[in-house]
XYZ file of C-alpha atoms in Angstrom:
440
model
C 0.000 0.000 0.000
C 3.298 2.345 -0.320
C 4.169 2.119 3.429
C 7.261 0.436 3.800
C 7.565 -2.424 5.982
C 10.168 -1.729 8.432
C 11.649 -3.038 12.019
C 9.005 -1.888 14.232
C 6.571 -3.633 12.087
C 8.748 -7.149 13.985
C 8.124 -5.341 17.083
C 4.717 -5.162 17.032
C 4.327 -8.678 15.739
C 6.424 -10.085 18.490
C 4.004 -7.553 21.010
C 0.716 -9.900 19.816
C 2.394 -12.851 20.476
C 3.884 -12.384 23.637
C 0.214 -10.832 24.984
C -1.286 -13.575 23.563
C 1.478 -15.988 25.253
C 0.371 -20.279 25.258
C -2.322 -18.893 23.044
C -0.388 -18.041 20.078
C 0.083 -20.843 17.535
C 3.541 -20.631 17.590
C 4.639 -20.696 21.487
C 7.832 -22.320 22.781
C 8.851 -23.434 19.362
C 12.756 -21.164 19.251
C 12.389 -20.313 22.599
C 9.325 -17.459 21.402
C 8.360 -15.509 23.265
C 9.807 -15.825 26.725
C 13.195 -16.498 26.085
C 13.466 -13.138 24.262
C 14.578 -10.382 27.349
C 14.253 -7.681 24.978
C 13.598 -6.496 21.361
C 15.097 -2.662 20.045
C 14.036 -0.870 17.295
C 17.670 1.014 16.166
C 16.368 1.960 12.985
C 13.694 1.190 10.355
C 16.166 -1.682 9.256
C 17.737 -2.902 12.110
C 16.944 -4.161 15.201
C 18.453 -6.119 18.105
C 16.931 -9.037 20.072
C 18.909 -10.040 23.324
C 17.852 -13.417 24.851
C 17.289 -14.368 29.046
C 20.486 -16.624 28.641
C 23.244 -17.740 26.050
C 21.883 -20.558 23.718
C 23.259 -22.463 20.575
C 22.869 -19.604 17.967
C 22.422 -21.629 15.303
C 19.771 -23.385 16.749
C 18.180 -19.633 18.118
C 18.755 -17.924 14.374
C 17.011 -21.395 12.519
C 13.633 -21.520 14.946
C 14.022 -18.421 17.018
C 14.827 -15.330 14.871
C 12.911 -17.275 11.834
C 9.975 -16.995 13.933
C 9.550 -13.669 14.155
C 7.856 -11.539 11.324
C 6.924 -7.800 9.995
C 3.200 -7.209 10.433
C 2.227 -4.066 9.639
C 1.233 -2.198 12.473
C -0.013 0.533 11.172
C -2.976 -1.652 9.107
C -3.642 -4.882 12.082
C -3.513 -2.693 14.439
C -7.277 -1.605 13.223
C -8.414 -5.306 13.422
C -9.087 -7.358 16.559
C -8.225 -11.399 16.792
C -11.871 -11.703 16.108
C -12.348 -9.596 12.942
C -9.251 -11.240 11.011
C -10.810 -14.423 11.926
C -14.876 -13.551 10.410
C -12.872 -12.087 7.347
C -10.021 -14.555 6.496
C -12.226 -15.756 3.407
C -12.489 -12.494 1.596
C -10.402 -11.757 -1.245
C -10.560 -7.883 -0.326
C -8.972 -8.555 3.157
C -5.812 -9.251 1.434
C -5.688 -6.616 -0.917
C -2.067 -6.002 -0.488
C 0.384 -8.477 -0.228
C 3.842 -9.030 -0.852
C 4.462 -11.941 -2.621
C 4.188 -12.911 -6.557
C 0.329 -13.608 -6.533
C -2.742 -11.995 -5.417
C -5.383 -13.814 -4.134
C -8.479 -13.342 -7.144
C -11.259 -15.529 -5.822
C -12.248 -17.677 -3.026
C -15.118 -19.769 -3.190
C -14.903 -22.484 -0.028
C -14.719 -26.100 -1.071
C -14.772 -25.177 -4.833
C -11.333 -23.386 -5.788
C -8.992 -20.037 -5.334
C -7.954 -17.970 -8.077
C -4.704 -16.556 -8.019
C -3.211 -13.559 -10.459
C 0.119 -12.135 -10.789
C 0.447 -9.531 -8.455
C 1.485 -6.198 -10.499
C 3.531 -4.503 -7.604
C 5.910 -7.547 -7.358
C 9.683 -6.670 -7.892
C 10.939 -10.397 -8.285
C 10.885 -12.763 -11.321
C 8.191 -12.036 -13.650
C 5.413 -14.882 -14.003
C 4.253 -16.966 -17.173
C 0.958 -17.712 -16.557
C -1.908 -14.748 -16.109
C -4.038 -16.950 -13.423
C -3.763 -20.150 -11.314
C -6.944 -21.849 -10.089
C -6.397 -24.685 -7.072
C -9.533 -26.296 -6.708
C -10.620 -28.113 -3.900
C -11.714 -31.362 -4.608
C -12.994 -35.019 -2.861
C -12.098 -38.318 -3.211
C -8.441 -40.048 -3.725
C -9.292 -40.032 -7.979
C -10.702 -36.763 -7.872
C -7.669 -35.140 -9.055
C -6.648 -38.306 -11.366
C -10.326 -37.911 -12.908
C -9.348 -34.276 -13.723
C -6.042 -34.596 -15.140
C -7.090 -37.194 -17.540
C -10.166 -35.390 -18.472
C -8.055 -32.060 -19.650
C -10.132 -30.248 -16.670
C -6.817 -30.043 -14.646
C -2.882 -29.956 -15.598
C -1.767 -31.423 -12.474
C -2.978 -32.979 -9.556
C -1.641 -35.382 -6.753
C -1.522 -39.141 -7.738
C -3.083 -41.636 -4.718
C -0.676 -44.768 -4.207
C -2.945 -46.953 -4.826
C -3.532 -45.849 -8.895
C -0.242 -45.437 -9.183
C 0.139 -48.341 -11.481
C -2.614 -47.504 -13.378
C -2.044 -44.133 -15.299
C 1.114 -45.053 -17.117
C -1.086 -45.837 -20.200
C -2.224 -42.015 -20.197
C -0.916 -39.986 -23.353
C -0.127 -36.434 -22.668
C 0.826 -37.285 -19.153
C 3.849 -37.579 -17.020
C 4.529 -37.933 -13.404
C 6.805 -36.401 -11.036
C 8.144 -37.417 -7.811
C 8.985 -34.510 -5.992
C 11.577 -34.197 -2.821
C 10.654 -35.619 0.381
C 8.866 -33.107 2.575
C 9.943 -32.260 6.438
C 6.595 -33.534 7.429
C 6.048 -36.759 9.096
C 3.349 -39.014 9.618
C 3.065 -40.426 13.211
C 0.712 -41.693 15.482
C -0.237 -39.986 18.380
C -0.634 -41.431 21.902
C -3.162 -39.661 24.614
C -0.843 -40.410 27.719
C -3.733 -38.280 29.616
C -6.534 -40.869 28.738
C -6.887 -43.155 32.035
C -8.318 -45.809 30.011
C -5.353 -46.280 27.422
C -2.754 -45.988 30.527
C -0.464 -48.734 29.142
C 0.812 -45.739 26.727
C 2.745 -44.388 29.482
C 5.269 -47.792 29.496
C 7.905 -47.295 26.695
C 7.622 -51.187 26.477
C 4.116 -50.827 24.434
C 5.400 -47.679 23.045
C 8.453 -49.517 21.252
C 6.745 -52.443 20.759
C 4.187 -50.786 18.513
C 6.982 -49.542 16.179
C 8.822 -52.765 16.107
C 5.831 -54.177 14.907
C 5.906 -52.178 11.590
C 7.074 -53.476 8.890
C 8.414 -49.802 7.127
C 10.485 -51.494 4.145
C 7.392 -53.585 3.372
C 4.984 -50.323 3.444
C 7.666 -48.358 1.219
C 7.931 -50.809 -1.234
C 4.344 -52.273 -1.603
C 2.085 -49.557 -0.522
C 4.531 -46.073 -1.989
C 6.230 -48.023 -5.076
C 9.563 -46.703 -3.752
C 8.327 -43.083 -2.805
C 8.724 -43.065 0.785
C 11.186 -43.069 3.353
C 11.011 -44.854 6.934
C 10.757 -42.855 9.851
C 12.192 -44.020 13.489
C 12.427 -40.331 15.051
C 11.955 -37.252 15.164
C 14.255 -36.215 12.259
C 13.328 -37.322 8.830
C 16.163 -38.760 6.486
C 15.612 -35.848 4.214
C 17.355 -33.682 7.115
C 20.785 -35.569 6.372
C 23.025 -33.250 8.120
C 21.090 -33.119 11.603
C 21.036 -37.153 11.486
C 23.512 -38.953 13.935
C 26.170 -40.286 12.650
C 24.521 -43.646 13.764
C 21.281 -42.722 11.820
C 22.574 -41.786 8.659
C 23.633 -45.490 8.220
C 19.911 -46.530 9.494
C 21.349 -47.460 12.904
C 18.082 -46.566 14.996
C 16.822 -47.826 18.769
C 14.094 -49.513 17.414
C 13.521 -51.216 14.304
C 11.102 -53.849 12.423
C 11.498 -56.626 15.083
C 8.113 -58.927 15.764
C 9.986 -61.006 18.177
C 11.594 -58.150 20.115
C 7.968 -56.900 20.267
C 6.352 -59.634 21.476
C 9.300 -60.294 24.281
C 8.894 -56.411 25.343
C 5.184 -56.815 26.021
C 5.896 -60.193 27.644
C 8.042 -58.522 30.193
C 5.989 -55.774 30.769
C 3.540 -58.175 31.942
C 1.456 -59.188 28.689
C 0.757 -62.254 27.882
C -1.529 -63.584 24.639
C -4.625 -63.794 25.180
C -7.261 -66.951 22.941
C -8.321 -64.269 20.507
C -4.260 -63.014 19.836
C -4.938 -60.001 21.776
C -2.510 -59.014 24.212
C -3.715 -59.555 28.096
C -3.007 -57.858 31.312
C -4.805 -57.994 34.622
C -7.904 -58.401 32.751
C -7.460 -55.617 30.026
C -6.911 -56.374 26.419
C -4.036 -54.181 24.422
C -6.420 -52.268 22.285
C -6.708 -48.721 21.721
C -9.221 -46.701 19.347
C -7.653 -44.955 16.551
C -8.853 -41.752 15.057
C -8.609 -40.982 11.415
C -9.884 -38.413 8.667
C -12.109 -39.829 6.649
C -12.727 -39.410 3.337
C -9.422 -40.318 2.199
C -8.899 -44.090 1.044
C -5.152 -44.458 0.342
C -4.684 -43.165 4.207
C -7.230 -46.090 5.227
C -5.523 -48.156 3.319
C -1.858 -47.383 4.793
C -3.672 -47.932 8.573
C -5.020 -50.906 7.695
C -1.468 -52.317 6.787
C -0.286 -50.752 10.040
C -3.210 -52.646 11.838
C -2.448 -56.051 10.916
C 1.211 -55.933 11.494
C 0.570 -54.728 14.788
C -2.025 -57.364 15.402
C 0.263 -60.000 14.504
C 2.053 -59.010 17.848
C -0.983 -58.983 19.752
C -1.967 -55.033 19.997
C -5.575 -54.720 18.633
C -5.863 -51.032 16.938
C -9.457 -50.050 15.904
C -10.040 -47.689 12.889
C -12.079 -44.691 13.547
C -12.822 -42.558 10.759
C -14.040 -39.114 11.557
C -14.846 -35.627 9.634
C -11.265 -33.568 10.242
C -13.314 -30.799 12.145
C -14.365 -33.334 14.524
C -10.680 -34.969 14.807
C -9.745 -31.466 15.891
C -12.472 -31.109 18.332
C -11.594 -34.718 19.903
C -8.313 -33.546 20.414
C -8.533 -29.933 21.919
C -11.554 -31.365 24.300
C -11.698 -33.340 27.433
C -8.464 -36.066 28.107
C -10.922 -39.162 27.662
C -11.781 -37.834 24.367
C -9.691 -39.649 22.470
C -7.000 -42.382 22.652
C -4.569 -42.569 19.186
C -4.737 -40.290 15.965
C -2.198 -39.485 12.853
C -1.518 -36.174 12.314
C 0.986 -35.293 10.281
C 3.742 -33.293 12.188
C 6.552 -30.864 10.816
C 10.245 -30.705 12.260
C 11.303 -27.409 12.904
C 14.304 -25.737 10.399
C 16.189 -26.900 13.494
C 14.877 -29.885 14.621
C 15.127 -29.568 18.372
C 12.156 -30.467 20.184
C 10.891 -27.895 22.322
C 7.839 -27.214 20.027
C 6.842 -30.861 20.372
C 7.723 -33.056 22.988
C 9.246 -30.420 25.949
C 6.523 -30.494 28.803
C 3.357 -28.413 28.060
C 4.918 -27.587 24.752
C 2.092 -26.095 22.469
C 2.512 -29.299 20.011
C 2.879 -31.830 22.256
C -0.663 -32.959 21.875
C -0.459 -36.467 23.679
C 0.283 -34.917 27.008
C 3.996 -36.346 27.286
C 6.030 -35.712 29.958
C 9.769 -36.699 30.509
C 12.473 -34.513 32.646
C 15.083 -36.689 30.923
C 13.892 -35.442 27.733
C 13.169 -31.787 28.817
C 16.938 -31.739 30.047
C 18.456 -32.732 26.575
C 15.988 -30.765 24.979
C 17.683 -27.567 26.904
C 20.841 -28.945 26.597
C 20.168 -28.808 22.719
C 18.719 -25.731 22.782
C 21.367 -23.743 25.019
C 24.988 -25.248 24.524
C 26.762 -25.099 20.911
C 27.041 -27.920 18.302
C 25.619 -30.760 17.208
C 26.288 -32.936 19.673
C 23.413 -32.507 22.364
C 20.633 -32.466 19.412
C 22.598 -35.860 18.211
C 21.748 -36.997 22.423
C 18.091 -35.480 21.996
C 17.453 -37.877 19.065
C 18.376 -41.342 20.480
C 16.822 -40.834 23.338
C 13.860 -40.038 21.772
C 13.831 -42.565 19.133
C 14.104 -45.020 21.891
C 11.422 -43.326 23.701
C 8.766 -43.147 20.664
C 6.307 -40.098 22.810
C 4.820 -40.623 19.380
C 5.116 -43.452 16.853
C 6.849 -42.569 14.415
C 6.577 -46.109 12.672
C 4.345 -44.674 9.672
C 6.580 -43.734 6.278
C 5.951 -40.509 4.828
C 5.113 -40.965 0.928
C 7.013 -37.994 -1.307
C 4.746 -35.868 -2.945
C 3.387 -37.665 -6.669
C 1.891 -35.801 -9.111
C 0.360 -36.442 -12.161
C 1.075 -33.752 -14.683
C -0.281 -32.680 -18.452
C 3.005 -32.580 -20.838
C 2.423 -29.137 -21.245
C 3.114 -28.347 -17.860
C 6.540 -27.433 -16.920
C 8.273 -26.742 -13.934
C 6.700 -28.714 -11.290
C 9.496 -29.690 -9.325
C 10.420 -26.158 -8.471
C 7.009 -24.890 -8.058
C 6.337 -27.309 -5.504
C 9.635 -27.200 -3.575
C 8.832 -28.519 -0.231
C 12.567 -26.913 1.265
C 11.149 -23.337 -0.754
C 7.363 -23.572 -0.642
C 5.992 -22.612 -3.808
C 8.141 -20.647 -6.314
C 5.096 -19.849 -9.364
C 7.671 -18.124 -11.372
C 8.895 -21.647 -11.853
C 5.465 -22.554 -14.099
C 5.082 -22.454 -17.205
C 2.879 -24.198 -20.461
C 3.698 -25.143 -24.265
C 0.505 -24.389 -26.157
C -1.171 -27.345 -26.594
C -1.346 -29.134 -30.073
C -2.937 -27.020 -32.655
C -3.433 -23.859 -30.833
C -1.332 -21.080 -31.975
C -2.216 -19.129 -28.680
C-alpha cells in the first residue's frame, strides 16, 4: 500500500504474540516468546533481540529469529483477533500483499484464483491466473487430469500403477517433505494408561514393517521414519542414523518379548492380556481419504500379529480437531501429520506443556536434553536429543511418509520447483507449451 515495511513492524508482531502468550500458535517453538529479554528498534532496518540466557545460535537464528515476522502495524492494528478471523475468506482482506500472486477468488470447497500480483519486484510470471480447486475423493484429481479439466494434480498410491497408459501425461516425484506421519498417543486418557510404558510404546513400532509399506504400498516413494528427524534432514542425522542405525527397528519377536516382560501375555483371541485388560486402543482418522485407510489398515495387521488390537475410527477432520482440543478421555490414538522445525530440536513438540505436544507427554530426561540442545553449541546434544527419543517413541513414528506424486499434463513445466517442499511454492517456476494445434 506504499508504506514500507520496516523493524518496528517485527516489534509489534512479536508484542501480539507475547500478549497472547500459550495462546499463540507458535509458542515455545525457538524459545518465542519468553526467552526473548528484549527487542530494540535502532532503525527502520535494524533491530536487536537479546535473549534471558546464552543458547546455541544456530539453533536460536534457525527456529528463534525465523519466527519472528513484519506485520504491519499501522494496518492490524485496526483489526481485533476476532475480525481477522470472520474475514479470512475475503479476497478484499488481502488486498495487499507481498508476494508474486494476489489472491483473485475464493469460493470455499470449490477453488482459489490466483493472479500475478502487479507490484511484485521479483521474477516475472508466465501464466496470467492459477486456479487450485478443492476437490474429494483419492481419484478426484486423477479424474481431472485425464479429463483435460486439470494440468496437475496429486496421484493416490494406490492408482499409481494404473495411469502409465495415459498420453499427454507424465509424473513427477517430488523431494521428500519435512513432514512426518506419526501416530499420536493420549498419555492423559486413564483408560489407554499402558501408553505411558515405553515397552508398548516400542513395541508398537517394532511391529511395523516400514520397508514392506515403502515398497508395496509407496512403489519406492517413501522413506522410513524411526524419530523425530526425517532422512531428508541428512546433516542433523547422527552419525549412527545416517547409516539406518536406529533404537528400534522392524522386530516382531523383540515386540512380542517387550510386552511379555511388561507383563502381557496372549490372550485366545491373539490379543494381548493384562490384569484383565486387552491391548487395544481406538484410533482416530480423517475420513474421506482411502489411500490413508488403506496405509492404517497395513499398520493394523502388522501390529495385530504381535498382539496389539488397533481399531479404525474414521471421523470428519473438524471433529478430529475437536476430539483432540476437548476433554483427556476424548480420544485415545490419531495421525496427524507433524513438521520438524528448520532446526529440529524439540521444544515445540515433545518439551513439557509444549504447544505441540498434543499427547500430554512428559519426561524430565527429555526436557533436560531438549535444553541442553537448545542452550549449549554444536551438534552434539541435538545428536543426544534424538536417540533418546527414538528409543522413547512419545509418538510413533513407525508410519513412512510418501514424497509428494503428481500427475502432470506434458504441457506443464516446472513442477518440481514450483512445488519445492525446502522453498514452498516458487510460481515463477510454471510455465505451459501451447497445446497441439493452438497457436495461442
Amino acid at each position: 500500500d506504499g508504506v514500507p515495511v520496516a523493524a518496528g513492524d517485527v516489534a509489534y508482531y512479536f508484542r501480539l504474540a507475547k500478549a497472547l502468550g500459550p495462546n499463540w500458535p507458535g509458542y515455545g517453538a525457538g524459545g518465542l516468546p519468553d526467552i526473548v529479554k528484549s527487542l530494540k528498534v535502532l532503525s527502520p532496518a535494524q533491530l536487536v533481540v537479546t535473549t534471558t540466557h546464552p543458547v546455541n545460535p544456530i539453533w536460536f537464528i534457525f527456529n528463534g529469529i525465523a519466527g519472528l515476522s513484519p506485520l504491519p502495524e499501522h494496518v492490524w492494528k485496526n483489526y481485533t483477533l476476532d475480525q481477522m478471523q470472520d474475514k479470512q475468506s475475503s479476497p478484499a482482506f488481502f488486498s495487499v500483499v507481498d508476494g508474486p500472486l494476489k489472491l483473485a477468488r475464493l469460493d470455499v470447497g470449490l477453488d482459489a484464483a490466483f493472479v500475478p500480483n502487479p507490484a511484485w519486484e521479483g521474477a516475472k510470471l508466465h501464466f496470467s491466473r492459477l486456479v487450485f480447486r478443492f476437490l474429494q475423493g483419492d481419484g478426484a484429481s486423477v479424474q481431472g487430469v485425464e479429463s483435460g479439466d486439470l494440468d496437475e494434480g496429486q496421484l493416490p498410491n494406490d492408482l499409481y500403477n494404473s495411469i502409465h497408459h495415459y498420453p499427454g501425461l507424465h509424473v513427477e516425484v517430488l523431494p521428500q517433505t519435512t513432514y512426518q506421519d506419526v501416530i499420536y498417543v493420549n498419555f492423559k486418557n486413564p483408560k489407554v494408561a499402558f501408553f505411558n510404558d515405553v515397552r508398548v510404546r516400542d513395541a508398537m513400532i517394532d511391529s511395523i514393517d516400514q520397508e514392506a509399506i515403502v515398497k508395496d504400498y509407496a512403489h519406492g516413494h517413501a522413506d522410513p521414519s524411526y524419530g523425530p528427524v526425517p532422512l531428508s534432514f541428512t546433516q542433523f542425522l547422527t552419525p549412527e542414523m545416517r547409516k539406518g542405525i536406529y533404537p528400534v527397528s522392524y522386530d516382531p519377536a523383540k515386540a512380542m518379548a517387550l510386552l511379555e516382560s511388561a507383563g502381557w501375555k496372549l490372550g485366545r483371541d491373539g490379543i494381548m492380556v493384562k490384569d484383565g485388560k486387552r491391548l487395544s486402543f481406538d484410533y482416530l482418522e480423517e475420513s474421506g481419504t482411502d489411500t490413508i485407510t488403506e496405509l492404517d489398515e497395513i499398520v493394523q495387521q502388522d501390529m495385530r500379529k504381535v498382539g496389539i488390537e488397533m481399531k479404525l475410527r474414521l471421523v470428519e477432520f473438524n471433529q478430529l480437531l475437536a476430539l483432540m482440543n476437548g476433554p483427556a478421555t476424548g480420544w485415545e490414538a490419531t495421525g496427524v501429520g507433524q513438521g520438524a522445525n528448520p532446526y529440529p530440536s524439540g521444544e515445540a513438540q515433545f518439551a513439557t506443556g509444549a504447544f505441540q505436544n498434543r499427547g500430554g507427554y512428559s519426561d524430565p530426561k527429555m526436557d533436560a536434553l531438549i535444553k541442553a540442545s537448545t542452550d549449549e553449541p554444536g551438534l552434539q546434544h541435538l545428536y543426544d536429543y534424538e536417540t533418546y527419543l527414538s528409543a522413547q517413541q512419545p509418538v510413533i513414528f513407525g508410519t513412512p511418509r510418501t514424497r509428494p506424486t503428481i500427475l502432470v499434463n506434458d504441457r506443464l513445466h516446472g513442477m518440481g520447483d514450483f512445488l519445492n517442499p525446502f522453498t514452498d511454492y516458487s510460481p515463477d517456476a510454471l510455465y505451459c507449451t501451447a497445446p497441439m494445434g493452438d497457436k495461442s
